[in-house]
Coordinates of C-alpha atoms and ligand atoms in Angstrom, one line a residue:
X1 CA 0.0 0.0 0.0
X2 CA 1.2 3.3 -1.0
X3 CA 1.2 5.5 2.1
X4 CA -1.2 8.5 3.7
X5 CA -3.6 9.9 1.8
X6 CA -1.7 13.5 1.3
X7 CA 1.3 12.1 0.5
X8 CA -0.6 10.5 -3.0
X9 CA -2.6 13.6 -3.4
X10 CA -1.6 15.0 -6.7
X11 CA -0.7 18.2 -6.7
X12 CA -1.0 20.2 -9.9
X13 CA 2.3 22.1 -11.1
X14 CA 2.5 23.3 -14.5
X15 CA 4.7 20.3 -15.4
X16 CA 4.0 17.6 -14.0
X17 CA 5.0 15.2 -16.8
X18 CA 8.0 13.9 -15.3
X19 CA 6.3 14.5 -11.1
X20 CA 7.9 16.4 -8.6
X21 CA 8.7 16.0 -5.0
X22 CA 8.8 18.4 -1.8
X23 CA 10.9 18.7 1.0
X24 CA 10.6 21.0 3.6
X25 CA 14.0 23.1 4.9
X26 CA 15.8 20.1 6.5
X27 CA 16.2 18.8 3.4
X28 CA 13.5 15.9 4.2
X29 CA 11.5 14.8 1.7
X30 CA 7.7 15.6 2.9
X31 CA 5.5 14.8 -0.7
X32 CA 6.2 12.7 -3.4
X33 CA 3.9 12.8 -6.6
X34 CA 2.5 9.7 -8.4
X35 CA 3.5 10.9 -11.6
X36 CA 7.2 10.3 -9.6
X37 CA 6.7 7.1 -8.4
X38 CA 5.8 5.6 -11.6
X39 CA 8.3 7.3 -13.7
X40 CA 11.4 6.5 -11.9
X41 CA 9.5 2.8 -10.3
X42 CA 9.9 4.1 -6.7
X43 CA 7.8 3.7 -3.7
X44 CA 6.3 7.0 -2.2
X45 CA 5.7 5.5 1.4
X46 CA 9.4 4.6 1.3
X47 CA 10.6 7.9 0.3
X48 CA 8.9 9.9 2.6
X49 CA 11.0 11.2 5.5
X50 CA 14.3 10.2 3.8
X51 CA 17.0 12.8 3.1
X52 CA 16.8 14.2 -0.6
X53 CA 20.2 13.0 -1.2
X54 CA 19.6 9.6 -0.7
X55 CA 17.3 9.7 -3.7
X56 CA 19.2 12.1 -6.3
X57 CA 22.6 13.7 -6.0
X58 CA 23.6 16.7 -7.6
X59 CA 26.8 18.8 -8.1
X60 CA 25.9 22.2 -6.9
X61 CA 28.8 23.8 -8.2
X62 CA 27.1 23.6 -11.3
X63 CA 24.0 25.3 -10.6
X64 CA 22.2 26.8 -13.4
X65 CA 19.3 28.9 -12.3
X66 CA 18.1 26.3 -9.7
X67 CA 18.5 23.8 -12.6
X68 CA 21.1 20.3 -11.8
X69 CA 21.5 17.5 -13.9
X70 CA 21.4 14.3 -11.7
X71 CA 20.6 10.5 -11.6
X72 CA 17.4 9.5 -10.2
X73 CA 17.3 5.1 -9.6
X74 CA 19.9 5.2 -12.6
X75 CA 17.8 7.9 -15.1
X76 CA 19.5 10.5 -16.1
X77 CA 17.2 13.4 -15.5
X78 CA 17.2 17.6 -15.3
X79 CA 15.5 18.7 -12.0
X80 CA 14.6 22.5 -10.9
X81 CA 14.2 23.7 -7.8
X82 CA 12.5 26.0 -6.4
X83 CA 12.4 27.9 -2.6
X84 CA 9.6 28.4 -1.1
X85 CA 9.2 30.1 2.5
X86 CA 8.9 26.2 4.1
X87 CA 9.9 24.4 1.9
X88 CA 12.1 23.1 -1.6
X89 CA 9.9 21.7 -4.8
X90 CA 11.5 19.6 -6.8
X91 CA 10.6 19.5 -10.2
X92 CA 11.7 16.9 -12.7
X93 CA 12.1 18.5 -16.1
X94 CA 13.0 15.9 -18.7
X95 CA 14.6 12.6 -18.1
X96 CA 16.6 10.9 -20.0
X97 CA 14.5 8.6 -21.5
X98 CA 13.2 11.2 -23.7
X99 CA 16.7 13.0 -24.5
X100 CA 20.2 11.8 -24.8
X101 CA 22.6 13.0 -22.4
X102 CA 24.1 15.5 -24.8
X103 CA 20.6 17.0 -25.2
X104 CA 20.8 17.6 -21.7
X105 CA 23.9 19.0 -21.5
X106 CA 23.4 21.8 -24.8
X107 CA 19.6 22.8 -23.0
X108 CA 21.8 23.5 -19.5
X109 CA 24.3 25.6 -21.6
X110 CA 21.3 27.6 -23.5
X111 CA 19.9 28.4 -19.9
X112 CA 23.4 29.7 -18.8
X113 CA 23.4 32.0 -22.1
X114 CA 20.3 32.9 -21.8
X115 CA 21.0 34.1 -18.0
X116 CA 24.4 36.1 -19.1
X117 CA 22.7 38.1 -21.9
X118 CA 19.9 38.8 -19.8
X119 CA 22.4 40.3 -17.3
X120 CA 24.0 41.8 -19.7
X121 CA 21.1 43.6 -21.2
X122 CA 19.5 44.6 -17.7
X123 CA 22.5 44.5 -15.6
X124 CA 19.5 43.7 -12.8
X125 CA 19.1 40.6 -11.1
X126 CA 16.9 39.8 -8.4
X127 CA 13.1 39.8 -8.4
X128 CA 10.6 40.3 -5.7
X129 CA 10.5 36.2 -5.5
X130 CA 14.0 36.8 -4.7
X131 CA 13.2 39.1 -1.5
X132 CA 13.1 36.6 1.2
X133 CA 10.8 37.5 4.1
X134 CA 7.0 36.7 4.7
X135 CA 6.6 38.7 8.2
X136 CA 3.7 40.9 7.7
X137 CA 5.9 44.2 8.0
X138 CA 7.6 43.0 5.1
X139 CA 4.6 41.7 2.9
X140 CA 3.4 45.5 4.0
X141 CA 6.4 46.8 1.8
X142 CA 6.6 44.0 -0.9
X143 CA 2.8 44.9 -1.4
X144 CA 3.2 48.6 -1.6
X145 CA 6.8 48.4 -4.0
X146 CA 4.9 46.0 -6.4
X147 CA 2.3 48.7 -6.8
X148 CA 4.1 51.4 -7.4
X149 CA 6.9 49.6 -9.2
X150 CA 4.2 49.8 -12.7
X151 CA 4.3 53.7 -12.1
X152 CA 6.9 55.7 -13.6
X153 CA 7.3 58.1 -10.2
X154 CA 10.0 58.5 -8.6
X155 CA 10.7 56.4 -5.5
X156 CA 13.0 56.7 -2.2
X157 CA 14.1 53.9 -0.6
X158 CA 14.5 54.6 3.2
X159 CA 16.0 51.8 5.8
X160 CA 19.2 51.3 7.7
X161 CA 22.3 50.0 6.1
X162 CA 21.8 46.4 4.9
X163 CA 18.2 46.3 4.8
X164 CA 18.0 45.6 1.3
X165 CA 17.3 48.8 -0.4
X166 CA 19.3 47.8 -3.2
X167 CA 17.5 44.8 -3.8
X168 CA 13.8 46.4 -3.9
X169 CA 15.5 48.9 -6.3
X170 CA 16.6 46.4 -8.2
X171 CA 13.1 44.3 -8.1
X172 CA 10.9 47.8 -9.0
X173 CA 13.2 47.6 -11.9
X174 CA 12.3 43.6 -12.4
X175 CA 8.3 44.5 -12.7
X176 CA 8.2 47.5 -14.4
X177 CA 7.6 48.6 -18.3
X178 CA 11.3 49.2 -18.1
X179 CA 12.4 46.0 -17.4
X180 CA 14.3 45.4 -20.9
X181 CA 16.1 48.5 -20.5
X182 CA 19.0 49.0 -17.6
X183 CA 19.2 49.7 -14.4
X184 CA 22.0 51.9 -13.7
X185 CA 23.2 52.2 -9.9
X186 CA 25.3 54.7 -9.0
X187 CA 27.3 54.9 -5.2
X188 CA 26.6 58.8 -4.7
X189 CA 29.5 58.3 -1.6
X190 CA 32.3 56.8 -4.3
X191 CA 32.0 59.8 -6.7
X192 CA 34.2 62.9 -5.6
X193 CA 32.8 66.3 -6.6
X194 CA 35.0 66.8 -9.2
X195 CA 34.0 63.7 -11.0
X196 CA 30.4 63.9 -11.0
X197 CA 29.4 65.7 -14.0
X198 CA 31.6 63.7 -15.8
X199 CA 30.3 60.1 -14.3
X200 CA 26.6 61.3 -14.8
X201 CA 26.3 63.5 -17.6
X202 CA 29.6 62.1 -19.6
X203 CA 32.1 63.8 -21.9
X204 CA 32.6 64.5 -25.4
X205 CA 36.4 64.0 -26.9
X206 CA 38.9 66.0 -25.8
X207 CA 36.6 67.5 -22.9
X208 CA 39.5 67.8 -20.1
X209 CA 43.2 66.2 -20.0
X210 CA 42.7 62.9 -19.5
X211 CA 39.8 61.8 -20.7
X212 CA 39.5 59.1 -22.9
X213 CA 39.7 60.3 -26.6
X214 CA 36.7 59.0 -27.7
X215 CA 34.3 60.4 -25.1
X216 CA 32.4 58.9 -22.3
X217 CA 28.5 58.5 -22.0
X218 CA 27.5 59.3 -18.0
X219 CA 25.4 57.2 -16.2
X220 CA 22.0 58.9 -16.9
X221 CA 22.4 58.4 -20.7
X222 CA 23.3 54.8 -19.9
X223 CA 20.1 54.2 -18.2
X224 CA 18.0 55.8 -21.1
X225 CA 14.7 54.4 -20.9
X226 CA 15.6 52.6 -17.8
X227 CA 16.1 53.3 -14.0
X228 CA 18.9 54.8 -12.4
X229 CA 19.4 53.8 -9.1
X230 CA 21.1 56.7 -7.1
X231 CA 22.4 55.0 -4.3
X232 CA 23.3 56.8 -0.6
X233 CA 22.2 60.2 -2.0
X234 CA 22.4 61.5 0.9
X235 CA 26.2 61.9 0.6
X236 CA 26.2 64.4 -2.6
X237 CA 27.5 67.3 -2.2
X238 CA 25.1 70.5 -1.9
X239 CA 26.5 71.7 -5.7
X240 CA 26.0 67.7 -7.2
X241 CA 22.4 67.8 -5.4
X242 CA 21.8 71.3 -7.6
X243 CA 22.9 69.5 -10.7
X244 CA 21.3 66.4 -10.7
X245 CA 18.1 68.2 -9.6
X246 CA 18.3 70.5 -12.9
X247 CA 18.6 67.2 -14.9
X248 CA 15.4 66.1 -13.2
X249 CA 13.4 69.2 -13.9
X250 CA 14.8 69.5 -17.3
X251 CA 14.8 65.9 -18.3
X252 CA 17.9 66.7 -20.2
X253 CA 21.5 66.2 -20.3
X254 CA 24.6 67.8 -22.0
X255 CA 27.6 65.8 -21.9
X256 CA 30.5 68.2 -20.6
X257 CA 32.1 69.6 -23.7
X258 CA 29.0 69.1 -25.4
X259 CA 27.0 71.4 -27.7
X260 CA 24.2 69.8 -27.7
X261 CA 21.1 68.7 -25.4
X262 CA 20.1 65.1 -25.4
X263 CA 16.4 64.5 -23.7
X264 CA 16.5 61.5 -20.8
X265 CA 13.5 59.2 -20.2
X266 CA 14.7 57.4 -16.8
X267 CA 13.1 56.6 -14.0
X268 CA 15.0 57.5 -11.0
X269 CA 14.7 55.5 -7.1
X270 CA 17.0 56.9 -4.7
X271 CA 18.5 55.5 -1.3
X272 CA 19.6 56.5 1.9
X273 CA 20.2 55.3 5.4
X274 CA 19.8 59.1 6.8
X275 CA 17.1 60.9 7.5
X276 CA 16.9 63.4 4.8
X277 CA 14.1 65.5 6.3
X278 CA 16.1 66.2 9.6
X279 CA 19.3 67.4 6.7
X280 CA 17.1 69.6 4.9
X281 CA 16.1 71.0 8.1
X282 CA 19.7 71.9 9.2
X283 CA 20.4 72.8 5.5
X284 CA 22.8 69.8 4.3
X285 CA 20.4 68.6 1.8
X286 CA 18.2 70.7 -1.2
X287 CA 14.9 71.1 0.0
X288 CA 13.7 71.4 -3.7
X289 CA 15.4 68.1 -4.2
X290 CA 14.4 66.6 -1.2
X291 CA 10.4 67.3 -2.7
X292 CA 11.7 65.9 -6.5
X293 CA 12.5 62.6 -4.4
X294 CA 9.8 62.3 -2.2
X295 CA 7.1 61.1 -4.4
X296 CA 6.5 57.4 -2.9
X297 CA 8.9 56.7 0.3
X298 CA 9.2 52.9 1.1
X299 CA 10.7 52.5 4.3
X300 CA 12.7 49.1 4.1
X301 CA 11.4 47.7 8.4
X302 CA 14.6 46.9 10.1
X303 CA 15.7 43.1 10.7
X304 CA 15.3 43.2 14.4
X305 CA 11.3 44.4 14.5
X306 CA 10.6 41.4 11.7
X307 CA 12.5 38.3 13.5
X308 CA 9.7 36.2 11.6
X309 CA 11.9 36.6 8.8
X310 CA 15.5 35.3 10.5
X311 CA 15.2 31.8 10.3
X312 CA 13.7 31.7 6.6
X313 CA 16.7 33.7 5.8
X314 CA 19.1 31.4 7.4
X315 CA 18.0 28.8 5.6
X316 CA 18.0 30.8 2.1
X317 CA 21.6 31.7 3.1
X318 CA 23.0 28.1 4.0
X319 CA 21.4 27.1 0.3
X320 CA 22.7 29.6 -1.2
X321 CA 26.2 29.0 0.4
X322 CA 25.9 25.2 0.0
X323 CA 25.7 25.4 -3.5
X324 CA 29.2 28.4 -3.6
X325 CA 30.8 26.3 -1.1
X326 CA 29.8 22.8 -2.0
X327 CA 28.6 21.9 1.4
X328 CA 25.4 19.7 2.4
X329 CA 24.5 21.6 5.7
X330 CA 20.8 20.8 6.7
X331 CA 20.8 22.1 10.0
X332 CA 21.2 25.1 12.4
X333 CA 21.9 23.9 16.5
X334 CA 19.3 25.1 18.7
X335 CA 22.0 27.0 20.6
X336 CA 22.6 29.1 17.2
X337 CA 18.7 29.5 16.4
X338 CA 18.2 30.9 20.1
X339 CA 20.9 33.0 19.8
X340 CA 19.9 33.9 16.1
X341 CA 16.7 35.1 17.1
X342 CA 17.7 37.0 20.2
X343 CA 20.5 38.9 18.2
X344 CA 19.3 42.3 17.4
X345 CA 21.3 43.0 13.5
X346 CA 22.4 46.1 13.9
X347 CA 23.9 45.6 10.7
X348 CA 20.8 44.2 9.3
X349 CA 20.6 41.6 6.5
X350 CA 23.9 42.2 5.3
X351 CA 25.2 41.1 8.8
X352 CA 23.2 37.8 8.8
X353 CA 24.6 36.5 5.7
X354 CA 28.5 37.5 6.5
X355 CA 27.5 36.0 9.7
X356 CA 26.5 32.6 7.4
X357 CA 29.1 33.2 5.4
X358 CA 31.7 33.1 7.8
X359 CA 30.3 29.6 9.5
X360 CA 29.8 28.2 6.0
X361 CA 33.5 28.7 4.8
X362 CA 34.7 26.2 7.5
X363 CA 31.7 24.0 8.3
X364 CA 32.5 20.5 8.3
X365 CA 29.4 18.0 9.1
X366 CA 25.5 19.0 8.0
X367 CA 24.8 21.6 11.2
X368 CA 25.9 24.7 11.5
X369 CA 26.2 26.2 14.9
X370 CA 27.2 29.0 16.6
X371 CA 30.6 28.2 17.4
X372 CA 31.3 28.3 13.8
X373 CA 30.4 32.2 13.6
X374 CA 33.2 33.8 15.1
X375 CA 31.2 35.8 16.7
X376 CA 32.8 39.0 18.7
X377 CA 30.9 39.1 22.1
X378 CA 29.6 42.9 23.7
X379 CA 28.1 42.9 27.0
X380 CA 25.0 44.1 26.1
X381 CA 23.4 42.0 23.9
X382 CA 22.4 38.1 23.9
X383 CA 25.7 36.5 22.2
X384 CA 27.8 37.1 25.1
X385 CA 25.3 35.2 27.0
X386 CA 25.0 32.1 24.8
X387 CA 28.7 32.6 22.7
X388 CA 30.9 32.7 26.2
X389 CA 29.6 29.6 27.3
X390 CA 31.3 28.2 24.0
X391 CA 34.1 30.4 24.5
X392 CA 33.7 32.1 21.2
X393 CA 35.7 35.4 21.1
X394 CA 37.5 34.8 18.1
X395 CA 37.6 37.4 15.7
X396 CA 38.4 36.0 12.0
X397 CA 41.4 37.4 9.9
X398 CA 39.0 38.8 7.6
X399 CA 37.3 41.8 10.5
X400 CA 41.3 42.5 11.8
X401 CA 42.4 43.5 8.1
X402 CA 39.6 45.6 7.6
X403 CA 40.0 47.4 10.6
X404 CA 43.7 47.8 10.2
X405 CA 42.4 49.5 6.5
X406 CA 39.8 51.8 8.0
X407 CA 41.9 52.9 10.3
X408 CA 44.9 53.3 8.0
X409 CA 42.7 55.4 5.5
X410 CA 40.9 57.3 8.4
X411 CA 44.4 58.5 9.4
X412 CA 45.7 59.4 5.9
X413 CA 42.9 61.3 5.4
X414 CA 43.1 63.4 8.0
X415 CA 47.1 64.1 8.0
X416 CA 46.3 65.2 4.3
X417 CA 42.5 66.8 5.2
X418 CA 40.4 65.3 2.9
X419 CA 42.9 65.8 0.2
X420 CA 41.8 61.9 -1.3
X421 CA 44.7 62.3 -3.7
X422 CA 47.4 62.9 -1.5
X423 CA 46.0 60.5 1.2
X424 CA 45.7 58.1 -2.5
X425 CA 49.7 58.8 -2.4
X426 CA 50.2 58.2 1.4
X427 CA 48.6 55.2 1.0
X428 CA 50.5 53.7 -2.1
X429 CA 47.3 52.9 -3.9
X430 CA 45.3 54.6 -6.8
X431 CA 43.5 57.3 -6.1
X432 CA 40.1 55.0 -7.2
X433 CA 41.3 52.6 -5.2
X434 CA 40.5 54.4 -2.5
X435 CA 37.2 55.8 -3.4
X436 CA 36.0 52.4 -3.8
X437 CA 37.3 51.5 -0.1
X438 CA 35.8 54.8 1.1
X439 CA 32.7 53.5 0.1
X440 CA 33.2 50.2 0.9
X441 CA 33.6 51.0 4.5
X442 CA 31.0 53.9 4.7
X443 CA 33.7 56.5 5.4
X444 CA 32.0 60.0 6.1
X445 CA 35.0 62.3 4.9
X446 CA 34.8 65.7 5.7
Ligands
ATP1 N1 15.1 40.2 2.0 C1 16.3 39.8 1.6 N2 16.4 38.6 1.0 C2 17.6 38.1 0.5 N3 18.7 38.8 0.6 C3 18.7 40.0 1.2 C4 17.5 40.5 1.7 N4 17.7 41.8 2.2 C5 19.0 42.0 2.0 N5 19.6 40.9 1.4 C6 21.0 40.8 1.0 O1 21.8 41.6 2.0 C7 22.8 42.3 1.4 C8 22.5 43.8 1.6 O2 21.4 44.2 0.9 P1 21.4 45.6 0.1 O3 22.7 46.0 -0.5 O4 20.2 45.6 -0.8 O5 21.1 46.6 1.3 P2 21.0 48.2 1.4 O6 19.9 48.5 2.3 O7 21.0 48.7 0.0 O8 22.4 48.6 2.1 P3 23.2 50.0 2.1 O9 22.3 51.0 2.7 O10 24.4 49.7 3.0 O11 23.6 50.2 0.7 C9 22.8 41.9 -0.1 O12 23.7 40.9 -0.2 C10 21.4 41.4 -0.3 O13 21.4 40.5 -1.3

């Protein structure tokens, strides 16, 4: 007899040809279709509860969109897979009954063209299916950017550092009319003054010493018809604030050098981390500008008042990093879950998966837990509690070099006061170099 009644309940994907199977986040297979059973002469009953890898391996390394080639009971078959807040569906494709193996192999390598000219073409790549977080202050937001992603107004993003910002830009992007067109994003903290006009508006021949002889588009050309994503705004200067907001009255550009005006159909979301009302009240940032940006605000909720969301991510991480890495971990330790969920991210998203990251780079067995993290203990906040009973208060290679950089740029730039070309020199590095570590590290330079 072939098991409970759910677990033979056909479920109706829309290809169920070959069946599918689910398994929830512990990798433990939870529904197995009929269509399955049949195809590849397995037992359902049996399956149920077993570890997915006991029925089909696949090489992660060569991930294609979620798509692995792999054996099931001696087929050769293409599987997909797909995340779902609880759980993993696994679809079967096409097996090799139908298709010889070199069919197989020329349909993964047209997926992973069609995946590098699509990034080429939008240079944008995650989708609101991408967003990971179901907690109703987050379905709140997804909601509201979905509508107003159709729209062509403009939108500011607002949320701490590491919320994701970037992402929902990038997703508004995904489900609008612009979608074949790119999305541009520019760091407003890694270009210097004098380099703005030229990175924005772009340059004709022969505009300046130095410039490359055969001109430069900007970044608002590049995005023509698209959406340019002005990242950290907040950190322009008040003279690049006045010039992008005559570009977003005029809905014009001249490159420098230029002699001739070039209309711009783009679609501009901006970014910060600050609060740009509480700027334009002590006059750092335009107030006309401020009103150009504030059409639709979508506040991006901070990790710690949506915990709902910690675990699913956790698991989205160790899947993601699984496949990087090549690991199999299934499991978190409850020690790490508790201390997971009592954490508070200050550093948000961003933190949580450098926090994965670190575990999963030395992870040996199928459970990851919290003695694997590294994690620098304070006083005040749960870790210490649960991390000095492990004695955890290691701090990897990784955080020591950075700091040793921060600090060695903080200092060079203020023997040389401001002067990024000098501190460039100092330094030993190139002078971009050092913009890009400036922004790297969040480095408010006077
Ligand atoms: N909901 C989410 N689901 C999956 N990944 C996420 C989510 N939110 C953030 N991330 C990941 O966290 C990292 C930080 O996200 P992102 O760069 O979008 O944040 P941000 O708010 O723009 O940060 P900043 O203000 O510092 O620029 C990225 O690697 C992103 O992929």
């Amino acid at each position: 007899m072939i098991g409970d009644a759910k677990m033979i309940t056909e479920k109706s994907y829309k290809l169920d040809t070959y069946g599918n199977l689910e398994t929830n986040l512990n990798n433990e297979i939870t529904y197995v279709s009929p269509v399955f059973c049949k195809r590849f002469n397995l037992s359902g009953e049996e399956m149920i509860g077993r570890q997915l890898k006991t029925v089909m391996k696949f090489d992660k390394r060569t991930n294609k969109k979620g798509v692995f080639f792999t054996l099931i009971n001696s087929v050769p078959c293409l599987i997909k897979i797909f995340h779902q807040e609880d759980k993993n569906i696994i679809q079967i494709m096409i097996t090799g009954d139908d298709v010889s193996h070199s069919e197989l192999v020329s349909f993964i390598n047209s997926m992973e063209m069609k995946k590098y000219k699509k990034k080429t073409v939008e240079h944008q790549r995650y989708h609101f299916e991408d967003i990971i977080g179901n907690s109703p202050a987050m379905q709140r937001v997804k909601e509201l950017a979905s509508k107003i992603a159709t729209g062509n107004s403009t939108i500011l993003l607002t949320g701490e550092s590491g919320t994701g910002k970037e992402l929902f830009a990038q997703a508004i992007h995904g489900l609008s009319s612009r979608k074949s067109h790119s999305f541009i994003a520019v760091n407003c903290v890694a270009i210097p003054d004098e380099l703005f006009e030229s990175e924005l508006f772009g340059y004709e021949p022969g505009a300046f010493s130095g410039a490359k002889k055969e001109g430069k588009p900007g970044k608002i050309e590049l995005a023509q018809n698209g959406t340019l994503f002005l990242d950290e705004i907040s950190e322009l200067s008040y003279q690049a604030q006045g010039k992008l907001l005559r570009v977003l009255q005029e809905r014009e550009v001249e490159r420098l050098g230029g002699t001739t005006r070039k209309q711009v159909d783009i679609r501009i979301i901006a970014a910060t981390n600050r609060d740009l009302k509480k700027m334009v009240d002590k006059g750092e940032f335009r107030q006309d500008l401020y009103y150009r940006l504030y059409v639709f605000e979508l506040q991006i909720p901070p990790l710690r008042v949506r915990k709902e969301d910690i675990l699913p991510l956790t698991h989205f991480f160790i899947d993601y990093y699984n496949r990087h890495f090549d690991k199999e971990v299934s499991y978190i330790d409850s020690t790490m879950e508790e201390w997971l969920l009592s954490y508070e991210w200050p550093g948000n998203v961003r933190e949580l998966k450098a926090c994965i990251e670190r575990g999963m780079n030395i992870v040996e067995k199928d459970t990851l837990s919290l003695d694997l993290l590294y994690i620098q203990t304070s006083s005040n906040h749960a870790s210490s509690r649960i991390a000095s009973n492990n004695n955890t208060t290691l701090v990897s290679l990784e955080d020591i070099v950075q700091q040793a950089e921060m600090q060695a740029i903080k200092e060079a730039l203020e023997q040389t006061n401001g002067d990024k070309m000098l501190a460039a020199q100092k330094l030993k590095i190139h002078v971009a170099s050092l913009y890009r570590k400036i922004a790297k590290y969040n480095l408010k330079i006077k």
